Amino acid sequence: GAGVSQSPSNKVTEKGKDVELRCDPISGHTALYWYRQRLGQGLEFLIYFQGNSAPDKSGLPSDRFSAERTGESVSTLTIQRTQQEDSAVYLCASSLGGSHQPQHFGDGTRLSIL
Amino acid sequence: AQKVTQAQTEISVVEKEDVTLDCVYETRDTTYYLFWYKQPPSGELVFLIRRNSFDEQNEISGRYSWNFQKSTSSFNFTITASQVVDSAVYFCALRDDKIIFGKGTRLHILP
C-alpha cells in the first residue's frame, strides 16, 4: 500500500560528482513534483510533471539540474557537477491530476555534498 | 506576482493553549487553491486541508480549524487545546497556475 517512495534516503558525495535521485509515485497519480528543502527552510519548487504534458521546469535553479519521468511512473532528478550549495533534502510528491488535488510526499532524499 | 507569507517563523505555547498560525497570500488569479501541510520531526509532509477560492466557509476538524478570508487574502489555521504531538513545522501553500509554499512556521508545544 505504497505511498511515494524515494531512493536513496541518504546520499553523500564529493563536490563535482553527478547524482541521480529516484521517485516512485503513488500508482495512478498523474502529477509528480520535485522540491528542494534546505536545512530549516521552506519548500522550493523545482519541477512538475503532469501526464504527457511538457513539464514545468520553471523552478530548476540551474542547467546542472534536470529531471525525467517515464510516462506516469518513476521520475529521476539528476544534478550534475554537484556543489556544496546543493546540499538539501529533495522531496518528491505525487497527486491525482488537477490543481486542487493534495500532494502526497515521500520521505525525501538527504543529499550532502562534501 | 504569486506569494505566500507565513510571518511567524517560530511559535512556542504551553500545552492546552490555543494557537493560530497565519498565512497571507498574493495571486492575480481568481481561481486558486490553498493548502496547509504539517511536517512533523520525522520529516514527511502530511496534507491537512484544501480550500478553493470560491469557498469561504470556515472549516473545523476536531481541534483544527481554518479561517479563509478573501478580503484580507488570509488563510489562518488554529489549533485548539494544543498537544505536544502538534509540534511540527506547518506550511501554507498556494496553487494557481504555479505552486508555491510559504517558508513555514515551526510550532513548539511545551508540556
Coordinates of N, CA and C in Angstrom, one line a residue:
Chain A
G1 N 0.9 -1.1 0.0 CA 0.0 0.0 0.0 C 0.9 1.2 0.0
A2 N 1.4 1.3 -1.1 CA 2.6 2.2 -1.2 C 2.2 3.6 -1.2
G3 N 3.0 4.4 -0.5 CA 3.0 5.8 -0.7 C 4.1 6.2 -1.7
V4 N 4.5 7.4 -1.7 CA 5.5 7.9 -2.6 C 6.9 7.3 -2.0
S5 N 7.6 6.7 -2.8 CA 8.9 6.1 -2.4 C 10.1 6.9 -3.1
Q6 N 11.0 7.2 -2.2 CA 12.2 7.9 -2.8 C 13.5 7.1 -2.4
S7 N 14.4 7.1 -3.3 CA 15.7 6.5 -3.0 C 16.8 7.2 -3.7
P8 N 18.0 7.2 -3.1 CA 18.3 6.7 -1.8 C 17.7 7.6 -0.7
S9 N 17.7 7.2 0.5 CA 17.2 8.0 1.6 C 18.2 9.0 2.0
N10 N 19.5 8.6 1.8 CA 20.6 9.5 2.1 C 21.7 9.3 1.0
K11 N 22.3 10.4 0.7 CA 23.4 10.3 -0.3 C 24.5 11.3 0.0
V12 N 25.7 10.8 0.2 CA 26.8 11.7 0.4 C 27.7 11.5 -0.8
T13 N 28.2 12.6 -1.3 CA 29.0 12.6 -2.5 C 30.0 13.7 -2.5
E14 N 31.0 13.6 -3.3 CA 32.0 14.7 -3.3 C 31.6 15.7 -4.3
K15 N 32.0 16.9 -4.0 CA 31.7 18.1 -4.9 C 32.2 17.7 -6.3
G16 N 31.4 18.0 -7.3 CA 31.8 17.8 -8.7 C 31.2 16.5 -9.3
K17 N 30.8 15.6 -8.4 CA 30.2 14.4 -8.9 C 28.7 14.6 -9.4
D18 N 28.2 13.7 -10.2 CA 26.8 13.7 -10.6 C 26.0 12.8 -9.6
V19 N 24.8 13.2 -9.4 CA 23.9 12.3 -8.6 C 22.6 12.2 -9.2
E20 N 22.0 11.1 -9.0 CA 20.7 10.8 -9.5 C 19.7 10.3 -8.4
L21 N 18.6 11.0 -8.3 CA 17.7 10.7 -7.2 C 16.4 10.1 -7.9
R22 N 15.8 9.2 -7.2 CA 14.7 8.5 -7.8 C 13.4 8.7 -7.0
C23 N 12.3 8.7 -7.7 CA 11.0 8.9 -7.0 C 10.0 7.9 -7.7
D24 N 9.3 7.1 -6.9 CA 8.3 6.2 -7.3 C 7.0 6.8 -6.8
P25 N 6.1 7.4 -7.7 CA 4.9 8.0 -7.2 C 3.8 6.9 -6.8
I26 N 2.8 7.4 -6.2 CA 1.6 6.5 -5.9 C 1.0 6.1 -7.3
S27 N 0.7 4.8 -7.4 CA 0.1 4.3 -8.6 C -1.1 5.0 -9.0
G28 N -1.2 5.5 -10.2 CA -2.4 6.2 -10.7 C -2.3 7.7 -10.5
H29 N -1.3 8.2 -9.9 CA -1.1 9.6 -9.8 C -0.4 10.1 -11.0
T30 N -1.1 11.0 -11.7 CA -0.6 11.6 -13.0 C 0.4 12.7 -12.7
A31 N 0.3 13.4 -11.6 CA 1.1 14.5 -11.3 C 2.2 14.2 -10.4
L32 N 3.4 14.7 -10.7 CA 4.6 14.5 -9.9 C 5.4 15.8 -9.7
Y33 N 5.9 16.0 -8.5 CA 6.6 17.3 -8.2 C 7.9 16.9 -7.5
W34 N 8.9 17.8 -7.8 CA 10.1 17.7 -7.1 C 10.3 19.1 -6.4
Y35 N 10.8 19.0 -5.1 CA 11.1 20.2 -4.3 C 12.4 20.0 -3.7
R36 N 13.0 21.2 -3.3 CA 14.3 21.2 -2.5 C 14.0 21.9 -1.2
Q37 N 14.5 21.3 -0.1 CA 14.3 21.9 1.2 C 15.6 22.0 1.9
R38 N 16.2 23.1 2.0 CA 17.4 23.3 2.7 C 17.1 23.3 4.2
L39 N 18.2 23.1 4.9 CA 18.0 22.9 6.4 C 17.3 24.1 7.0
G40 N 16.2 23.8 7.7 CA 15.4 24.8 8.4 C 14.6 25.7 7.5
Q41 N 14.6 25.4 6.2 CA 13.9 26.3 5.2 C 12.6 25.7 4.7
G42 N 11.9 26.5 3.9 CA 10.7 26.0 3.3 C 10.9 25.2 2.1
L43 N 9.9 24.9 1.4 CA 10.0 24.1 0.2 C 10.2 25.0 -1.1
E44 N 11.2 24.6 -1.9 CA 11.5 25.3 -3.1 C 11.0 24.5 -4.2
F45 N 10.1 24.9 -5.0 CA 9.6 24.1 -6.2 C 10.7 24.0 -7.2
L46 N 10.8 22.8 -7.7 CA 11.8 22.6 -8.8 C 11.2 22.3 -10.1
I47 N 10.3 21.3 -10.2 CA 9.8 20.8 -11.5 C 8.5 20.1 -11.2
Y48 N 7.6 20.1 -12.3 CA 6.3 19.5 -12.1 C 6.0 18.7 -13.4
F49 N 5.6 17.5 -13.3 CA 5.1 16.7 -14.4 C 3.6 16.4 -14.3
Q50 N 2.9 16.6 -15.4 CA 1.5 16.2 -15.4 C 1.2 15.4 -16.7
G51 N 1.0 14.1 -16.5 CA 0.7 13.3 -17.6 C 1.7 13.3 -18.7
N52 N 1.2 13.5 -19.9 CA 2.1 13.6 -21.0 C 2.4 15.0 -21.5
S53 N 2.0 16.0 -20.7 CA 2.3 17.4 -21.0 C 3.7 17.7 -20.8
A54 N 4.2 18.8 -21.4 CA 5.5 19.2 -21.2 C 5.7 19.6 -19.7
P55 N 6.8 19.2 -19.1 CA 6.9 19.5 -17.7 C 7.2 21.0 -17.5
D56 N 6.8 21.5 -16.3 CA 7.0 22.9 -15.9 C 8.4 22.8 -15.1
K57 N 9.4 23.4 -15.8 CA 10.7 23.3 -15.3 C 11.1 24.7 -14.7
S58 N 10.2 25.5 -14.5 CA 10.5 26.9 -14.1 C 11.2 27.0 -12.8
G59 N 11.2 26.0 -11.9 CA 11.9 26.1 -10.6 C 13.3 25.6 -10.6
L60 N 13.7 25.0 -11.7 CA 15.1 24.4 -11.7 C 16.1 25.6 -11.6
P61 N 17.0 25.5 -10.6 CA 17.9 26.6 -10.3 C 19.0 26.8 -11.3
S62 N 19.4 25.8 -12.0 CA 20.5 26.0 -13.0 C 20.4 24.8 -14.0
D63 N 21.2 24.9 -15.0 CA 21.2 23.9 -16.1 C 21.9 22.6 -15.6
R64 N 22.4 22.6 -14.4 CA 23.0 21.4 -13.8 C 21.9 20.5 -13.3
F65 N 20.7 21.0 -13.2 CA 19.6 20.2 -12.7 C 18.7 19.8 -13.9
S66 N 18.3 18.5 -13.9 CA 17.4 18.1 -14.9 C 16.5 16.9 -14.3
A67 N 15.4 16.7 -14.9 CA 14.5 15.6 -14.4 C 13.8 15.0 -15.5
E68 N 13.5 13.7 -15.4 CA 12.8 13.0 -16.4 C 11.7 12.2 -15.7
R69 N 10.7 11.9 -16.4 CA 9.7 11.0 -15.9 C 9.2 10.1 -17.1
T70 N 9.1 8.8 -16.8 CA 8.7 7.8 -17.8 C 7.2 7.6 -17.6
G71 N 6.5 8.2 -18.6 CA 5.0 8.0 -18.6 C 4.5 8.6 -17.3
E72 N 3.7 7.8 -16.6 CA 3.2 8.3 -15.4 C 3.7 7.5 -14.2
S73 N 5.0 7.1 -14.3 CA 5.6 6.3 -13.3 C 6.9 7.0 -12.7
V74 N 7.9 6.3 -12.7 CA 9.1 6.7 -12.0 C 9.7 8.0 -12.6
S75 N 10.2 8.8 -11.7 CA 10.9 10.0 -12.1 C 12.3 10.0 -11.5
T76 N 13.3 10.6 -12.2 CA 14.6 10.8 -11.7 C 15.0 12.2 -11.8
L77 N 15.6 12.7 -10.7 CA 16.2 14.1 -10.7 C 17.7 13.9 -10.7
T78 N 18.3 14.6 -11.7 CA 19.8 14.5 -11.8 C 20.4 15.8 -11.6
I79 N 21.4 15.8 -10.8 CA 22.2 17.0 -10.5 C 23.6 16.7 -11.0
Q80 N 24.1 17.5 -11.9 CA 25.4 17.3 -12.5 C 26.4 18.3 -11.8
R81 N 27.6 17.8 -11.7 CA 28.7 18.6 -11.2 C 28.3 19.3 -9.8
T82 N 27.9 18.5 -8.9 CA 27.3 18.9 -7.7 C 28.2 20.0 -7.0
Q83 N 27.6 20.9 -6.3 CA 28.3 21.9 -5.5 C 27.7 21.8 -4.0
Q84 N 28.5 22.4 -3.1 CA 28.1 22.3 -1.7 C 26.7 22.9 -1.5
E85 N 26.4 23.9 -2.2 CA 25.1 24.6 -2.1 C 23.9 23.7 -2.5
D86 N 24.2 22.6 -3.1 CA 23.2 21.6 -3.5 C 22.7 20.8 -2.3
S87 N 23.5 20.8 -1.2 CA 23.1 20.0 -0.1 C 21.8 20.4 0.5
A88 N 20.9 19.5 0.6 CA 19.5 19.7 1.0 C 18.8 18.4 1.0
V89 N 17.5 18.5 1.4 CA 16.6 17.3 1.3 C 15.8 17.6 0.0
Y90 N 15.8 16.6 -0.8 CA 15.0 16.7 -2.1 C 13.7 15.8 -1.9
L91 N 12.6 16.5 -2.0 CA 11.3 15.9 -1.8 C 10.6 15.7 -3.1
C92 N 9.9 14.5 -3.2 CA 9.1 14.2 -4.3 C 7.7 14.1 -3.8
A93 N 6.7 14.6 -4.6 CA 5.3 14.4 -4.2 C 4.5 14.0 -5.5
S94 N 3.4 13.3 -5.3 CA 2.6 13.0 -6.4 C 1.1 13.3 -6.0
S95 N 0.3 13.4 -7.0 CA -1.1 13.7 -6.8 C -1.9 13.2 -8.0
L96 N -3.2 13.0 -7.8 CA -4.1 12.9 -8.9 C -4.0 14.1 -9.7
G97 N -4.5 14.1 -11.0 CA -4.4 15.3 -11.8 C -5.3 16.4 -11.3
G98 N -4.9 17.6 -11.6 CA -5.7 18.8 -11.2 C -5.1 19.6 -10.1
S99 N -5.2 20.9 -10.3 CA -4.6 21.8 -9.3 C -5.1 21.6 -7.9
H100 N -6.4 21.2 -7.8 CA -7.0 21.1 -6.5 C -6.6 19.9 -5.7
Q101 N -5.9 19.0 -6.3 CA -5.6 17.7 -5.6 C -4.4 17.9 -4.6
P102 N -4.6 17.4 -3.4 CA -3.5 17.5 -2.4 C -2.3 16.6 -2.8
Q103 N -1.1 17.0 -2.4 CA 0.0 16.2 -2.8 C 0.4 15.3 -1.7
H104 N 0.9 14.1 -2.1 CA 1.4 13.1 -1.1 C 2.9 13.1 -1.3
F105 N 3.6 13.3 -0.1 CA 5.0 13.4 -0.2 C 5.7 12.1 0.2
G106 N 6.9 12.0 -0.4 CA 7.8 10.9 0.1 C 8.6 11.4 1.3
D107 N 9.5 10.5 1.7 CA 10.3 10.9 2.9 C 11.5 11.7 2.5
G108 N 11.8 11.8 1.2 CA 12.9 12.7 0.8 C 14.2 12.0 0.7
T109 N 15.1 12.6 -0.1 CA 16.5 12.1 -0.1 C 17.3 13.2 0.5
R110 N 18.1 12.9 1.5 CA 19.0 13.9 2.1 C 20.3 13.8 1.4
L111 N 20.6 14.9 0.7 CA 21.9 14.9 -0.1 C 22.9 15.8 0.6
S112 N 24.1 15.3 0.7 CA 25.2 16.0 1.4 C 26.3 16.0 0.4
I113 N 26.8 17.2 0.1 CA 27.9 17.4 -0.8 C 29.2 17.8 0.0
L114 N 30.2 17.0 0.0 CA 31.4 17.2 0.8 C 32.3 18.2 0.0
Chain B
A1 N 2.2 39.0 -9.0 CA 3.2 38.0 -8.6 C 2.5 37.1 -7.5
Q2 N 3.0 35.9 -7.5 CA 2.5 35.0 -6.6 C 3.3 34.9 -5.3
K3 N 2.7 34.9 -4.2 CA 3.5 34.9 -2.9 C 2.7 34.3 -1.8
V4 N 3.4 33.6 -0.9 CA 2.8 33.1 0.4 C 3.7 33.6 1.5
T5 N 3.1 34.2 2.5 CA 3.8 34.8 3.6 C 3.3 34.1 4.9
Q6 N 4.2 33.5 5.6 CA 4.0 33.0 6.9 C 4.9 33.8 7.8
A7 N 4.4 34.8 8.4 CA 5.2 35.8 9.1 C 5.8 35.2 10.4
Q8 N 5.1 34.3 11.0 CA 5.6 33.7 12.2 C 6.6 32.6 11.9
T9 N 7.8 32.8 12.2 CA 8.9 31.8 11.9 C 8.8 30.7 12.9
E10 N 8.6 31.1 14.2 CA 8.6 30.1 15.2 C 7.7 30.5 16.3
I11 N 6.9 29.6 16.9 CA 5.9 29.9 18.0 C 6.1 28.8 19.0
S12 N 6.1 29.2 20.3 CA 6.1 28.3 21.4 C 4.9 28.6 22.3
V13 N 4.1 27.5 22.6 CA 3.0 27.7 23.5 C 3.0 26.5 24.5
V14 N 2.3 26.7 25.6 CA 2.2 25.6 26.6 C 1.1 24.7 26.2
E15 N 1.2 23.5 26.4 CA 0.2 22.5 26.1 C -1.2 23.0 26.6
K16 N -2.2 22.7 25.8 CA -3.6 23.1 26.1 C -4.0 24.5 25.7
E17 N -3.0 25.3 25.4 CA -3.3 26.7 24.9 C -3.7 26.6 23.4
D18 N -4.5 27.6 23.0 CA -4.9 27.7 21.6 C -3.8 28.5 20.8
V19 N -3.6 28.1 19.6 CA -2.6 28.8 18.8 C -3.1 29.0 17.4
T20 N -2.8 30.2 16.8 CA -3.2 30.4 15.4 C -1.9 30.7 14.6
L21 N -1.9 30.0 13.5 CA -0.8 30.2 12.5 C -1.3 31.0 11.3
D22 N -0.6 32.1 11.0 CA -1.1 33.0 10.0 C -0.5 32.6 8.6
C23 N -1.3 32.9 7.6 CA -0.9 32.7 6.2 C -1.6 33.8 5.4
V24 N -0.8 34.5 4.7 CA -1.2 35.6 3.8 C -0.7 35.3 2.4
Y25 N -1.6 35.4 1.4 CA -1.1 35.1 0.1 C -1.4 36.2 -0.9
E26 N -0.7 36.1 -2.1 CA -1.0 37.0 -3.2 C -1.1 36.3 -4.4
T27 N -2.1 36.6 -5.2 CA -2.2 36.0 -6.5 C -3.1 36.9 -7.4
R28 N -2.9 36.8 -8.7 CA -3.7 37.6 -9.6 C -4.8 36.8 -10.2
D29 N -4.8 35.5 -9.9 CA -5.8 34.6 -10.4 C -7.1 34.7 -9.6
T30 N -8.2 34.4 -10.2 CA -9.5 34.4 -9.5 C -9.8 33.0 -9.0
T31 N -9.2 32.0 -9.7 CA -9.3 30.6 -9.3 C -8.0 30.1 -8.7
Y32 N -8.0 29.7 -7.5 CA -6.8 29.2 -6.9 C -7.2 28.3 -5.7
Y33 N -6.2 27.6 -5.2 CA -6.4 26.7 -4.1 C -5.4 27.0 -3.0
L34 N -5.8 26.8 -1.8 CA -4.9 27.0 -0.7 C -4.8 25.7 0.1
F35 N -3.7 25.4 0.6 CA -3.4 24.2 1.4 C -2.7 24.4 2.6
W36 N -2.9 23.6 3.6 CA -2.0 23.5 4.8 C -1.4 22.1 4.8
Y37 N -0.1 22.0 5.1 CA 0.6 20.8 5.3 C 1.3 20.8 6.7
K38 N 1.5 19.7 7.3 CA 2.2 19.5 8.5 C 3.5 18.7 8.3
Q39 N 4.6 19.1 8.8 CA 5.9 18.4 8.7 C 6.4 18.1 10.1
P40 N 6.0 16.9 10.6 CA 6.5 16.6 12.0 C 8.0 16.3 12.0
P41 N 8.6 16.2 13.2 CA 10.0 16.0 13.3 C 10.5 14.8 12.4
S42 N 9.7 13.8 12.2 CA 10.1 12.7 11.3 C 10.3 13.1 9.9
G43 N 9.8 14.2 9.5 CA 10.2 14.8 8.2 C 9.1 14.7 7.1
E44 N 8.2 13.7 7.1 CA 7.3 13.6 6.0 C 6.2 14.6 6.0
L45 N 6.0 15.3 5.0 CA 4.9 16.3 5.0 C 3.5 15.6 4.8
V46 N 2.6 16.0 5.6 CA 1.2 15.5 5.6 C 0.2 16.5 5.2
F47 N -0.7 16.2 4.3 CA -1.7 17.1 3.9 C -2.7 17.3 5.0
L48 N -3.2 18.5 5.3 CA -4.2 18.8 6.3 C -5.5 19.2 5.7
I49 N -5.4 20.2 4.8 CA -6.7 20.8 4.3 C -6.5 21.5 3.0
R50 N -7.5 21.6 2.2 CA -7.5 22.3 1.0 C -8.7 23.2 1.0
R51 N -8.6 24.4 0.4 CA -9.7 25.3 0.2 C -9.6 25.9 -1.2
N52 N -10.7 26.0 -1.9 CA -10.7 26.7 -3.2 C -11.2 28.1 -3.0
S53 N -10.8 28.9 -4.0 CA -11.0 30.4 -3.9 C -12.5 30.8 -3.8
F54 N -13.4 29.9 -4.2 CA -14.8 30.2 -4.2 C -15.5 29.8 -3.0
D55 N -14.8 29.1 -2.1 CA -15.5 28.6 -0.9 C -14.9 29.2 0.4
E56 N -15.6 30.2 0.9 CA -15.0 30.9 2.1 C -15.6 30.3 3.4
Q57 N -16.2 29.3 3.3 CA -16.7 28.7 4.6 C -15.5 28.2 5.4
N58 N -15.6 28.6 6.7 CA -14.6 28.1 7.6 C -14.8 26.6 7.9
E59 N -13.8 26.0 8.2 CA -13.9 24.5 8.5 C -13.3 24.1 9.8
I60 N -13.9 23.2 10.4 CA -13.4 22.7 11.7 C -13.3 21.2 11.6
S61 N -12.1 20.7 12.0 CA -11.9 19.2 12.1 C -11.3 18.9 13.4
G62 N -12.1 18.5 14.3 CA -11.5 18.2 15.6 C -11.0 19.4 16.3
R63 N -9.7 19.4 16.6 CA -9.1 20.6 17.3 C -8.6 21.6 16.3
Y64 N -8.7 21.2 15.0 CA -8.2 22.1 14.0 C -9.3 22.9 13.3
S65 N -9.0 24.2 13.1 CA -10.0 25.0 12.3 C -9.2 25.9 11.4
W66 N -9.9 26.3 10.3 CA -9.3 27.2 9.3 C -10.2 28.3 9.0
N67 N -9.6 29.5 8.9 CA -10.4 30.7 8.6 C -9.9 31.3 7.3
F68 N -10.7 31.2 6.3 CA -10.3 31.7 5.0 C -11.0 33.0 4.7
Q69 N -10.3 34.1 4.5 CA -10.9 35.4 4.2 C -10.3 36.0 3.0
K70 N -11.1 36.0 1.9 CA -10.5 36.6 0.7 C -10.3 38.1 0.8
S71 N -11.1 38.8 1.6 CA -10.9 40.2 1.7 C -9.6 40.6 2.2
T72 N -9.0 39.8 3.0 CA -7.6 40.0 3.6 C -6.6 39.1 3.0
S73 N -7.0 38.3 2.0 CA -6.1 37.3 1.4 C -5.4 36.4 2.5
S74 N -6.2 35.9 3.4 CA -5.6 35.2 4.5 C -6.2 33.8 4.7
F75 N -5.5 32.9 5.1 CA -6.0 31.5 5.3 C -5.3 31.0 6.6
N76 N -5.8 31.4 7.7 CA -5.2 31.1 9.0 C -5.7 29.8 9.6
F77 N -4.8 29.2 10.4 CA -5.0 27.9 10.9 C -4.9 27.9 12.4
T78 N -6.0 27.5 13.1 CA -6.0 27.5 14.6 C -6.0 26.1 15.1
I79 N -5.2 25.8 16.1 CA -5.2 24.6 16.9 C -5.7 24.9 18.3
T80 N -6.8 24.3 18.6 CA -7.4 24.5 19.9 C -6.9 23.4 20.9
A81 N -6.7 23.8 22.1 CA -6.2 22.8 23.1 C -5.0 22.1 22.6
S82 N -4.0 22.8 22.3 CA -2.8 22.2 21.7 C -2.2 21.0 22.5
Q83 N -1.6 20.1 21.8 CA -1.0 18.9 22.4 C 0.5 18.8 21.9
V84 N 1.3 18.1 22.7 CA 2.7 18.0 22.3 C 2.9 17.4 20.9
V85 N 2.0 16.5 20.5 CA 2.1 15.9 19.2 C 1.8 16.9 18.1
D86 N 1.3 18.1 18.4 CA 1.1 19.1 17.4 C 2.4 19.8 17.0
S87 N 3.5 19.5 17.7 CA 4.7 20.1 17.5 C 5.2 19.7 16.1
A88 N 5.5 20.7 15.2 CA 5.8 20.4 13.8 C 6.1 21.7 13.1
V89 N 6.5 21.6 11.9 CA 6.5 22.8 11.0 C 5.3 22.7 10.1
Y90 N 4.6 23.8 10.1 CA 3.4 23.9 9.3 C 3.6 24.8 8.1
F91 N 3.2 24.3 6.9 CA 3.4 25.1 5.7 C 2.0 25.4 5.1
C92 N 1.9 26.6 4.6 CA 0.7 27.0 3.8 C 1.2 27.1 2.4
A93 N 0.3 26.7 1.5 CA 0.7 26.6 0.1 C -0.4 27.2 -0.8
L94 N -0.1 27.8 -1.9 CA -1.0 28.4 -2.9 C -0.8 27.7 -4.2
R95 N -1.9 27.4 -4.8 CA -1.8 26.8 -6.2 C -2.7 27.5 -7.1
D96 N -2.1 28.3 -8.0 CA -2.9 28.8 -9.1 C -2.4 28.1 -10.4
D97 N -1.7 28.8 -11.2 CA -1.0 28.1 -12.3 C 0.4 27.6 -11.9
K98 N 0.8 28.0 -10.8 CA 2.0 27.6 -10.2 C 1.7 27.1 -8.8
I99 N 2.7 26.5 -8.2 CA 2.6 26.0 -6.8 C 3.7 26.7 -6.0
I100 N 3.3 27.3 -4.9 CA 4.3 28.0 -4.0 C 3.9 27.7 -2.6
F101 N 5.0 27.4 -1.8 CA 4.8 27.1 -0.4 C 5.4 28.3 0.4
G102 N 4.8 28.6 1.5 CA 5.4 29.5 2.5 C 6.6 28.9 3.1
K103 N 7.3 29.8 3.9 CA 8.6 29.3 4.5 C 8.3 28.4 5.7
G104 N 7.1 28.4 6.2 CA 6.7 27.5 7.3 C 6.8 28.2 8.6
T105 N 6.0 27.7 9.5 CA 6.0 28.1 10.9 C 6.3 26.9 11.8
R106 N 7.4 27.1 12.6 CA 7.8 26.0 13.5 C 7.1 26.1 14.8
L107 N 6.2 25.2 15.1 CA 5.4 25.2 16.3 C 5.9 24.3 17.4
H108 N 6.2 24.8 18.5 CA 6.6 24.0 19.7 C 5.5 24.0 20.7
I109 N 5.1 22.9 21.1 CA 4.1 22.8 22.2 C 4.8 22.2 23.4
L110 N 4.9 23.0 24.4 CA 5.6 22.7 25.6 C 4.8 22.0 26.6
P111 N 5.3 20.9 27.2 CA 4.4 20.1 28.1 C 4.3 20.9 29.5

